[in-house]
Each structure stands twice: as structure tokens, then as C-alpha cells.
Coordinates of C-alpha atoms in Angstrom, one line a residue:
X961 CA -7.8 42.5 -15.7
X962 CA -11.0 41.6 -14.0
X963 CA -14.4 41.5 -15.4
X964 CA -17.1 41.4 -12.7
X965 CA -20.6 39.9 -12.9
X966 CA -22.4 40.6 -9.7
X967 CA -20.9 41.5 -6.3
X968 CA -17.2 41.1 -5.7
X969 CA -16.8 37.8 -3.8
X970 CA -13.1 37.3 -4.4
X971 CA -11.4 35.1 -1.8
X972 CA -8.0 36.6 -1.1
X973 CA -7.0 33.7 1.3
X974 CA -6.6 30.9 -1.2
X975 CA -6.4 27.4 -0.1
X976 CA -5.6 24.2 -2.0
X977 CA -2.7 22.4 -3.7
X978 CA -0.8 25.5 -4.6
X979 CA -0.7 26.9 -1.1
X980 CA -0.2 23.7 0.7
X981 CA -3.5 24.1 2.8
X982 CA -5.7 21.2 1.8
X983 CA -9.2 21.1 3.1
X984 CA -9.3 18.9 6.2
X985 CA -12.1 16.8 7.5
X986 CA -13.6 17.8 10.8
X987 CA -11.5 16.6 13.7
X988 CA -12.9 14.5 16.3
X989 CA -12.9 16.1 19.7
X990 CA -11.5 14.0 22.6
X991 CA -12.0 14.4 26.3
X992 CA -8.3 13.9 27.1
X993 CA -5.3 15.3 25.3
X994 CA -3.2 13.2 23.0
X995 CA -0.3 12.9 25.5
X996 CA -2.7 11.1 27.9
X997 CA -4.4 9.0 25.3
X998 CA -1.3 7.8 23.6
X999 CA -0.3 5.1 26.2
X1000 CA -3.6 3.3 25.7
X1001 CA -4.2 3.8 22.0
X1002 CA -4.2 0.7 19.8
X1003 CA -1.7 2.5 17.5
X1004 CA 0.9 2.3 20.3
X1005 CA 0.6 -1.4 20.8
X1006 CA 0.6 -2.1 17.1
X1007 CA 3.8 -0.3 16.6
X1008 CA 5.3 -1.8 19.7
X1009 CA 4.4 -5.3 18.4
X1010 CA 6.1 -4.3 15.1
X1011 CA 9.3 -3.3 16.9
X1012 CA 9.4 -6.4 19.0
X1013 CA 8.7 -8.7 16.1
X1014 CA 11.4 -7.0 13.9
X1015 CA 14.3 -8.5 15.9
X1016 CA 13.6 -12.2 15.5
X1017 CA 12.5 -11.7 11.9
X1018 CA 15.6 -9.6 11.1
X1019 CA 17.9 -12.2 12.5
X1020 CA 16.5 -14.8 10.2
X1021 CA 16.5 -12.5 7.2
X1022 CA 20.0 -11.2 7.8
X1023 CA 21.4 -14.7 8.3
X1024 CA 19.7 -16.0 5.1
X1025 CA 20.9 -12.9 3.0
X1026 CA 24.4 -13.1 4.2
X1027 CA 24.7 -16.9 3.8
X1028 CA 23.1 -16.9 0.3
X1029 CA 25.1 -13.8 -0.8
X1030 CA 28.4 -15.1 0.4
X1031 CA 27.7 -18.6 -1.0
X1032 CA 26.8 -17.1 -4.4
X1033 CA 29.8 -14.7 -4.6
X1034 CA 32.1 -17.4 -3.4
X1035 CA 30.9 -19.8 -6.1
X1036 CA 31.1 -17.2 -8.9
X1037 CA 34.2 -18.9 -10.1
X1038 CA 31.8 -21.7 -11.1
X1039 CA 28.6 -21.5 -13.1
X1040 CA 26.6 -22.3 -9.9
X1041 CA 27.4 -19.0 -8.2
X1042 CA 25.0 -16.9 -10.5
X1043 CA 21.9 -18.9 -10.0
X1044 CA 22.5 -19.3 -6.2
X1045 CA 23.0 -15.4 -6.1
X1046 CA 19.7 -14.9 -8.1
X1047 CA 17.8 -17.4 -5.9
X1048 CA 19.0 -15.5 -2.7
X1049 CA 17.8 -12.2 -4.3
X1050 CA 14.4 -13.8 -5.1
X1051 CA 14.0 -15.1 -1.5
X1052 CA 14.9 -11.5 -0.3
X1053 CA 12.1 -10.3 -2.5
X1054 CA 9.8 -12.8 -0.9
X1055 CA 10.8 -11.6 2.6
X1056 CA 10.2 -8.1 1.4
X1057 CA 6.5 -9.0 0.5
X1058 CA 6.2 -10.4 4.0
X1059 CA 7.6 -7.1 5.5
X1060 CA 5.3 -4.9 3.3
X1061 CA 2.4 -7.0 4.6
X1062 CA 3.6 -6.7 8.2
X1063 CA 3.9 -2.9 7.8
X1064 CA 0.5 -2.7 6.1
X1065 CA -1.1 -4.5 9.2
X1066 CA 0.8 -3.1 12.1
X1067 CA 2.1 0.4 10.8
X1068 CA -0.9 1.1 8.5
X1069 CA 1.7 1.8 5.7
X1070 CA 0.5 0.7 2.4
X1071 CA 3.6 0.3 0.1
X1072 CA 3.1 -0.8 -3.5
X1073 CA 4.9 -3.9 -4.8
X1074 CA 8.0 -3.2 -6.8
X1075 CA 8.1 -3.7 -10.5
X1076 CA 7.8 -7.3 -11.5
X1077 CA 10.7 -9.3 -13.1
X1078 CA 10.5 -9.5 -16.8
X1079 CA 12.9 -11.8 -18.8
X1080 CA 13.4 -11.0 -22.4
X1081 CA 12.9 -14.6 -23.6
X1082 CA 11.1 -16.3 -20.8
X1083 CA 13.8 -18.8 -20.2
X1084 CA 15.8 -19.7 -17.0
X1085 CA 18.9 -17.6 -18.0
X1086 CA 16.7 -14.7 -19.0
X1087 CA 15.0 -14.8 -15.7
X1088 CA 18.2 -14.9 -13.8
X1089 CA 19.5 -12.0 -15.7
X1090 CA 16.3 -10.1 -14.9
X1091 CA 16.8 -10.8 -11.2
X1092 CA 20.4 -9.6 -11.1
X1093 CA 19.6 -6.5 -13.1
X1094 CA 16.6 -5.5 -11.1
X1095 CA 17.4 -2.6 -8.6
X1096 CA 14.5 -3.7 -6.5
X1097 CA 16.2 -7.1 -5.8
X1098 CA 19.4 -5.5 -4.6
X1099 CA 17.4 -2.9 -2.4
X1100 CA 15.7 -5.9 -0.8
X1101 CA 19.1 -7.4 -0.1
X1102 CA 20.2 -4.1 1.4
X1103 CA 17.1 -4.0 3.6
X1104 CA 17.9 -7.4 4.9
X1105 CA 21.5 -6.4 5.9
X1106 CA 20.7 -2.9 7.3
X1107 CA 17.5 -3.7 9.2
X1108 CA 19.1 -6.1 11.8
X1109 CA 21.2 -3.5 13.7
X1110 CA 18.3 -1.0 13.5
X1111 CA 15.9 -3.7 14.8
X1112 CA 18.2 -4.6 17.6
X1113 CA 18.4 -0.9 18.6
X1114 CA 14.7 -0.3 18.4
X1115 CA 13.9 -3.6 20.2
X1116 CA 16.0 -2.7 23.2
X1117 CA 14.8 0.9 23.4
X1118 CA 11.2 0.2 23.0
X1119 CA 11.1 -2.8 25.3
X1120 CA 13.2 -1.0 28.0
X1121 CA 11.1 2.2 28.1
X1122 CA 7.8 0.4 27.9
X1123 CA 8.6 -2.3 30.6
X1124 CA 10.4 0.1 33.0
X1125 CA 7.7 2.8 32.6
X1126 CA 4.8 0.6 33.3
X1127 CA 6.7 -1.3 36.1
X1128 CA 7.7 1.9 37.9
X1129 CA 4.2 3.5 37.4
X1130 CA 2.4 0.5 38.9
X1131 CA 5.1 -0.1 41.6
X1132 CA 3.0 1.2 44.5
X1133 CA 0.5 -1.5 43.7
X1134 CA 2.9 -4.5 43.8
X1135 CA 5.6 -3.4 46.1
X1136 CA 4.2 -5.6 48.8
X1137 CA 5.4 -8.6 46.9
X1138 CA 9.0 -8.0 48.0
X1139 CA 8.5 -8.1 51.8
X1140 CA 6.0 -10.9 51.4
X1141 CA 7.8 -13.2 49.1
X1142 CA 11.4 -12.1 48.6
X1143 CA 12.3 -11.2 52.1
X1144 CA 13.4 -7.5 51.4
X1145 CA 11.6 -4.2 51.9
X1146 CA 11.3 -3.3 48.1
X1147 CA 13.4 -2.7 45.0
X1148 CA 17.0 -2.0 46.1
X1149 CA 18.0 1.3 44.8
X1150 CA 21.7 1.1 46.3
X1151 CA 23.5 -1.4 48.3
X1152 CA 27.0 -2.3 49.7
X1153 CA 28.4 -4.2 52.5
X1154 CA 27.1 -1.8 55.2
X1155 CA 24.2 0.2 53.6
X1156 CA 21.2 -0.7 51.7
X1157 CA 18.6 1.7 50.2
X1158 CA 15.2 0.2 49.3
X1159 CA 12.2 2.0 47.7
X1160 CA 9.7 1.2 50.4
X1161 CA 8.5 4.5 52.1
X1162 CA 5.4 6.3 50.9
X1163 CA 7.4 9.2 49.6
X1164 CA 9.7 6.9 47.7
X1165 CA 6.7 5.0 46.3
X1166 CA 5.1 8.2 45.1
X1167 CA 8.4 9.4 43.4
X1168 CA 8.8 6.0 41.8
X1169 CA 5.2 6.1 40.4
X1170 CA 5.7 9.7 39.2
X1171 CA 8.8 8.8 37.4
X1172 CA 7.1 5.7 36.0
X1173 CA 4.2 7.9 34.9
X1174 CA 6.6 10.3 33.0
X1175 CA 8.1 7.3 31.2
X1176 CA 4.7 5.8 30.4
X1177 CA 3.6 9.1 28.8
X1178 CA 6.8 9.6 26.8
X1179 CA 7.2 5.9 25.6
X1180 CA 4.5 6.0 22.9
X1181 CA 6.2 9.0 21.3
X1182 CA 9.6 7.2 21.4
X1183 CA 7.9 4.1 19.9
X1184 CA 6.3 6.3 17.1
X1185 CA 9.6 7.8 16.4
X1186 CA 11.3 4.4 16.0
X1187 CA 8.4 3.1 13.9
X1188 CA 8.8 6.2 11.6
X1189 CA 12.3 5.0 10.7
X1190 CA 10.9 1.6 9.8
X1191 CA 8.4 3.3 7.7
X1192 CA 11.1 5.1 5.8
X1193 CA 13.1 1.9 5.4
X1194 CA 10.2 -0.1 4.1
X1195 CA 8.9 2.6 1.7
X1196 CA 12.5 3.4 0.5
X1197 CA 13.9 0.0 0.1
X1198 CA 11.0 -2.4 -0.4
X1199 CA 8.8 -0.4 -2.6
X1200 CA 9.1 0.5 -6.4
X1201 CA 11.7 2.9 -7.5
X1202 CA 10.8 6.5 -8.2
X1203 CA 11.4 5.9 -11.9
X1204 CA 9.2 2.8 -12.0
X1205 CA 6.5 4.7 -10.1
X1206 CA 6.7 7.5 -12.5
X1207 CA 6.5 5.1 -15.5
X1208 CA 3.4 3.5 -14.0
X1209 CA 1.9 7.0 -13.5
X1210 CA 2.5 8.0 -17.0
X1211 CA 1.0 4.7 -18.4
X1212 CA -2.1 5.3 -16.3
X1213 CA -2.3 9.0 -17.4
X1214 CA -1.9 7.9 -21.1
X1215 CA -4.8 5.5 -20.6
X1216 CA -6.9 8.3 -19.2
X1217 CA -5.9 10.6 -22.0
X1218 CA -6.8 8.0 -24.6
X1219 CA -10.2 7.2 -22.9
X1220 CA -11.0 10.8 -22.5
X1221 CA -10.2 11.6 -26.2
X1222 CA -12.4 8.6 -27.2
X1223 CA -15.3 9.7 -25.1
X1224 CA -15.0 13.3 -26.4
X1225 CA -15.0 11.9 -30.1
X1226 CA -18.1 9.8 -29.2
X1227 CA -19.8 12.8 -27.7
X1228 CA -19.1 14.9 -30.8
X1229 CA -20.3 12.2 -33.0
X1230 CA -23.5 11.7 -31.1
X1231 CA -24.2 15.5 -31.0
X1232 CA -23.6 15.8 -34.6
X1233 CA -25.8 12.7 -35.5
X1234 CA -28.6 13.5 -33.1
X1235 CA -28.5 17.3 -33.4
X1236 CA -27.3 19.2 -36.4
X1237 CA -27.3 16.2 -38.8
X1238 CA -30.9 15.3 -38.0
X1239 CA -32.0 18.9 -38.5
X1240 CA -30.2 19.3 -41.8
X1241 CA -31.8 16.0 -43.0
X1242 CA -35.2 17.3 -42.0
X1243 CA -34.3 20.6 -43.6
X1244 CA -33.4 18.9 -46.9
X1245 CA -36.8 17.0 -46.8
X1246 CA -38.7 20.2 -46.1
X1247 CA -37.0 22.1 -48.9
X1248 CA -37.8 19.2 -51.3
X1249 CA -41.4 19.3 -50.3
X1250 CA -41.5 23.1 -50.8
X1251 CA -39.9 22.8 -54.2
X1252 CA -42.7 20.4 -55.3
X1253 CA -45.4 22.9 -54.0
X1254 CA -43.8 25.9 -55.4
X1255 CA -45.9 25.9 -58.6
X1256 CA -49.2 24.3 -57.2
X1257 CA -49.4 26.1 -53.8
X1258 CA -46.9 29.0 -53.5
X1259 CA -48.3 30.1 -50.1
X1260 CA -47.7 26.7 -48.6
X1261 CA -44.3 26.6 -50.1
X1262 CA -43.4 30.0 -48.7
X1263 CA -44.5 28.8 -45.2
X1264 CA -42.3 25.8 -45.6
X1265 CA -39.3 27.9 -46.6
X1266 CA -39.9 30.1 -43.7
X1267 CA -40.0 27.1 -41.3
X1268 CA -36.8 25.8 -43.0
X1269 CA -35.2 29.2 -42.5
X1270 CA -35.9 28.7 -38.8
X1271 CA -34.5 25.2 -38.8
X1272 CA -31.3 26.6 -40.4
X1273 CA -30.9 29.1 -37.6
X1274 CA -31.3 26.4 -35.0
X1275 CA -28.9 24.1 -36.8
X1276 CA -26.3 26.9 -37.0
X1277 CA -26.7 27.6 -33.2
X1278 CA -26.2 23.9 -32.4
X1279 CA -23.1 23.8 -34.7
X1280 CA -21.8 27.0 -33.0
X1281 CA -22.3 25.5 -29.6
X1282 CA -20.6 22.2 -30.5
X1283 CA -17.6 24.1 -32.0
X1284 CA -17.5 26.2 -28.8
X1285 CA -17.4 22.9 -26.9
X1286 CA -14.6 21.5 -28.9
X1287 CA -12.5 24.7 -28.5
X1288 CA -14.0 28.1 -28.2
X1289 CA -12.6 30.7 -30.6
X1290 CA -12.5 33.4 -27.9
X1291 CA -10.0 31.3 -25.9
X1292 CA -7.7 31.1 -28.9
X1293 CA -8.0 34.7 -29.8
X1294 CA -8.1 36.5 -26.4
X1295 CA -7.0 34.0 -23.7
X1296 CA -8.5 32.8 -20.5
X1297 CA -9.7 36.2 -19.2
X1298 CA -12.2 36.8 -22.0
X1299 CA -13.1 33.0 -22.3
X1300 CA -13.8 32.6 -18.7
X1301 CA -15.9 35.9 -18.7
X1302 CA -17.9 34.4 -21.5
X1303 CA -18.8 31.3 -19.7
X1304 CA -19.4 33.2 -16.5
X1305 CA -22.0 35.4 -18.2
X1306 CA -24.0 32.2 -19.2
X1307 CA -24.0 31.0 -15.6
X1308 CA -27.3 31.1 -13.7
X1309 CA -25.9 33.0 -10.7
X1310 CA -23.8 36.2 -10.7
X1311 CA -20.1 35.3 -11.1
X1312 CA -17.1 37.5 -10.4
X1313 CA -14.0 36.7 -12.6
X1314 CA -10.6 37.7 -11.7
X1315 CA -7.7 36.6 -13.9
X1316 CA -4.2 37.8 -12.8
X1317 CA -1.9 36.5 -15.6
X1318 CA 0.9 38.4 -17.2
X1319 CA 1.3 35.7 -20.0
X1320 CA -0.5 32.8 -21.4
X1321 CA 0.2 29.1 -20.7
X1322 CA 0.5 26.4 -23.2
X1323 CA -2.6 26.0 -25.3
X1324 CA -3.3 22.4 -24.0
X1325 CA -3.1 23.7 -20.4
X1326 CA -5.3 26.7 -21.3
X1327 CA -7.9 24.4 -22.8
X1328 CA -7.9 22.2 -19.8
X1329 CA -8.3 25.2 -17.5
X1330 CA -11.3 26.5 -19.5
X1331 CA -13.1 23.2 -19.5
X1332 CA -12.4 22.8 -15.8
X1333 CA -14.0 26.1 -15.0
X1334 CA -16.8 25.3 -17.5
X1335 CA -17.6 22.0 -15.7
X1336 CA -17.4 23.6 -12.2
X1337 CA -19.8 26.5 -13.2
X1338 CA -22.2 23.9 -14.6
X1339 CA -22.1 22.2 -11.1
X1340 CA -22.7 25.6 -9.6
X1341 CA -25.8 26.2 -11.9
X1342 CA -27.3 22.6 -11.5
X1343 CA -26.5 21.4 -7.9
X1344 CA -25.2 24.1 -5.6
X1345 CA -28.3 26.3 -5.0
X1346 CA -25.9 29.2 -4.8
X1347 CA -26.7 32.9 -5.2
X1348 CA -23.2 34.0 -6.2
X1349 CA -19.8 32.5 -7.2
X1350 CA -16.3 33.7 -8.0
X1351 CA -13.4 32.6 -10.2
X1352 CA -9.8 33.4 -9.5
X1353 CA -7.0 32.5 -11.8
X1354 CA -3.3 33.3 -11.0
X1355 CA 0.1 31.9 -11.5
X1356 CA 2.4 30.7 -8.7
X1357 CA 6.0 29.8 -9.9
X1358 CA 5.4 27.3 -12.7
X1359 CA 1.9 26.4 -11.8
X1360 CA -1.5 27.8 -13.0
X1361 CA -3.9 28.1 -10.1
X1362 CA -7.7 28.2 -10.5
X1363 CA -10.1 28.6 -7.7
X1364 CA -13.9 28.5 -8.1
X1365 CA -16.0 29.4 -5.0
X1366 CA -19.8 29.5 -4.4
X1367 CA -22.0 30.2 -1.4
X1368 CA -24.2 27.2 -2.1
X1369 CA -25.2 24.3 0.1
X1370 CA -21.9 22.4 -0.1
X1371 CA -21.5 18.6 0.2
X1372 CA -19.6 18.2 -3.0
X1373 CA -17.3 15.0 -2.9
X1374 CA -14.9 13.7 -5.5
X1375 CA -15.5 10.1 -4.2
X1376 CA -19.3 10.3 -5.1
X1377 CA -18.4 9.4 -8.7
X1378 CA -19.7 12.8 -10.0
X1379 CA -18.2 15.0 -12.7
X1380 CA -15.5 16.0 -10.1
X1381 CA -14.0 12.5 -10.5
X1382 CA -13.8 13.0 -14.2
X1383 CA -12.1 16.3 -13.7
X1384 CA -9.7 14.8 -11.3
X1385 CA -8.6 12.3 -13.9
X1386 CA -8.2 14.9 -16.6
X1387 CA -6.0 17.0 -14.4
X1388 CA -4.0 13.9 -13.2
X1389 CA -3.2 13.2 -16.9
X1390 CA -1.2 16.4 -17.1
X1391 CA 0.3 16.3 -13.6
X1392 CA -2.5 18.5 -12.2
X1393 CA -4.3 18.4 -8.9
X1394 CA -7.9 19.1 -7.9
X1395 CA -8.7 19.8 -4.2
X1396 CA -12.4 20.2 -3.1
X1397 CA -13.4 21.8 0.1
X1398 CA -17.2 21.5 0.4
X1399 CA -18.5 21.1 4.0
X1400 CA -22.2 20.6 4.5
X1401 CA -24.0 23.9 4.3
X1402 CA -21.2 25.5 2.3
X1403 CA -19.4 27.4 1.0
X1404 CA -17.8 25.2 -1.7
X1405 CA -14.2 26.0 -2.8
X1406 CA -12.7 24.0 -5.6
X1407 CA -9.0 24.7 -6.3
X1408 CA -7.3 23.2 -9.5
X1409 CA -3.6 23.3 -10.0
X1410 CA -2.1 22.8 -13.4
X1411 CA 1.5 22.9 -14.7
X1412 CA 2.3 26.2 -16.6
X1413 CA 4.2 24.9 -19.5
X1414 CA 4.2 28.2 -21.3

């Protein structure tokens, strides 16, 4: 069911978290295509440096890991084997921290540190037990063992393609070195006892340079493919586990929920204290004065009672608005369609509301959806300078999708610390997503995605 206020501005091509089309920043235009830029880009040389450094580092890391693991396992028959094995795992974690830093600097890959070691009692054996029980410690050991063969392969491939490509591409510039200093006509392509073939004619120089150019152009993409495998290994083996990451997210979300609830309680208390409560106190004082004047000056008492009647109406309206801010009755009774239509009618610009839901989500999700739209419409009224807006609500699989669009001046940004940042935190607390597309000059499209949890 759709309730329209103003012209129909519904956007049928929805973008955002639900559809997988996130708003993108304007792309920088380049004079040359990527295939020609890649051989000279800093990213290529950072990743090449990473691949070349990986071999010597992996040799040291592999040797240390195998030595300490073998020594620890071999001495498990004695008491010394356990602390030696734990010490080896801790050193592997130290190497892992170095590898995360190297990936952060050269691959621009930011991997969080794994969960810290926590012993139950704080003693030495408690710490040793925590090291041996930690899955992150064993993943670091696995990385140390598996990375050496991959580092050797990547080193050989990257260095071979890069060196042969540039050598062949620039060969027409330095082929004179062979007859001048080596005593041969050029690079020997074939030779036996009776025949020798050298790359020395202009045609052969041109072909060699062309083959070199092809290698130069393809080498950056080979390097990036090799580096992507390193990214997967670092992120998968040296970072926190999915369970630990999820626990950290839930702890953060719990803190956001607690802070938000505390802020809401403070707001309600402030509104009651400064608004309705203050009016009721003034009303009680006015009625007391009217009571005293009732016998001496009935007309003045009647005027004071009339003023008090007006104050009662204002106080009731403030209490009604406050109750609506806590949880509107129309949302509980009639759902999102009616509730969103109600707040759209109070917006300063015409708003088209379209709600396509066959059932209702969980009450908590419904409430968050309502307040999200309410906050976005307030932004439209206060900051957008728009002349029309639209609200679309629909369900996709197990997600509730909300899209608010206006034709205002744009420029909305979550990072600016506005109310959009608070909305993002609220949605994050329930595994929701807020995506803002607001280029300068408009239009602004804000897409919110919430779990259904019906």
C-alpha cells in the first residue's frame, strides 16, 4: 500500500547495501589506460619488493619454526618440551606481527592483530597453556611452514618476468655492449659447433623489443596476482579468527547499544524536566494564585484559570510528542506504512511513501526503521534545501531495505560527524548497514539495510 504526499518520485532502480551497488567516489581520469600505467606505478614496485623480500624472510621463519617445533615435540618426553614449544609459538606470533606490518606498508593490507593471550591465573604455566590453546598461535606456525614454498615460487616468477621483460624491452638500447666488450654480435639465440644465431639485425632487435614490451606490460598483473595470494595468506592465517572478530564486533555493538540507551534516557529526562515538568509546576503555582483570588477578584481568577487551561494543552502536547518520540502508538497499532506516512506528513517538503511489505518485522527492527526514517526526514527538512523526497521500504530475502531520496543540494557525509554517524552506529548494533550517496549538487540517496528478524 502506498500513501503519496506530492508527486511520485519513487526510484525503481535501487542502490545500496541490499543490491550490492554502493555509491562510488568519482573516478580520476587518466591520460593512459591502466595496462600502460601499471609498469610504472608505485603499487607494482611495492608488491615486487614484497615478493622479493618474502624469500629470505620465509627462509629464516621456516627454519626457526621447524627447529623449535621439532625440538619441542622431541623433548615432550621431558618437562622442557612444553615451554620450548610454547616459546616457539610465541616467536612465530612475533614474526607474524612483523609480516602484518610488512603487508601494511607494501601491500596496503591492514590486518588486525589476533586475540591476545590471556592466562587464567597470570602465572607461567597459565600463560604456556594459553599459548598452546590459542588457535592464532598454531595459525602463525602454519603460515611459517606454508609460506616458504609459495615465497620461493613467487620470487622466481616475479623476478624472472620483471628482469627478462625489461632486459628484452631495452635490448635495442644496450645491444652494442656485446660487440664492443664481449666480442660477439649480440645475445646468442642458438648455437652449436657449426652455426650460431645472434640477435643483432634491426628486425631481430625490433622483435626482441616487442616481446620485451609485452612482458613488461603483463608483468605487473602477474605480480598483483601473486601478491593477492600473499594477501589471502596474511589475512587468513595471521589475523584474528572469525569467531574472535565476531565477539569483538558484538562487544562493540553492545557498548553502542548501552550508550545509545543511556543517551535516550538522558534526553527523555531532560525533556521532562525542562518541558512538561516545568509547565506543570508553573500550572500548579498559577492555580494556587487563582484559588487565592477566587473570592477577592473572581475576574482575575477566571483569567488565570483560562491561562492555566492553555498551559495544560501545551503540556499535554509536549507529553504527546515525547511519547511519540519514545515509541509512537501508530507504529505499534498499524505498522510502518501508517507510521512513516504520519512522519512524512510533518516534513517541510512533499514526500512520497511506498511500503511494500506483506508482513511485519520484529518490533525492535520496526522501531529502528521508524527512527531512521524520522532522522533522515529531519535532515531533509533542515539541511537539504530539497523540494521533494521519497521513502521506499521493501523486503529482500531476510533483510529490510529502506531508501530515502531527496532532490536537494547533496553533500551529506557520514564522516563529517553529523547525525548520519549516529544512525550508522545504531544500525551497526543490529548488524545493519547505512549507505549514503550524496554528490555535490544532489540528489541524495540514503539506503539502510536491517535484518528482518520477523
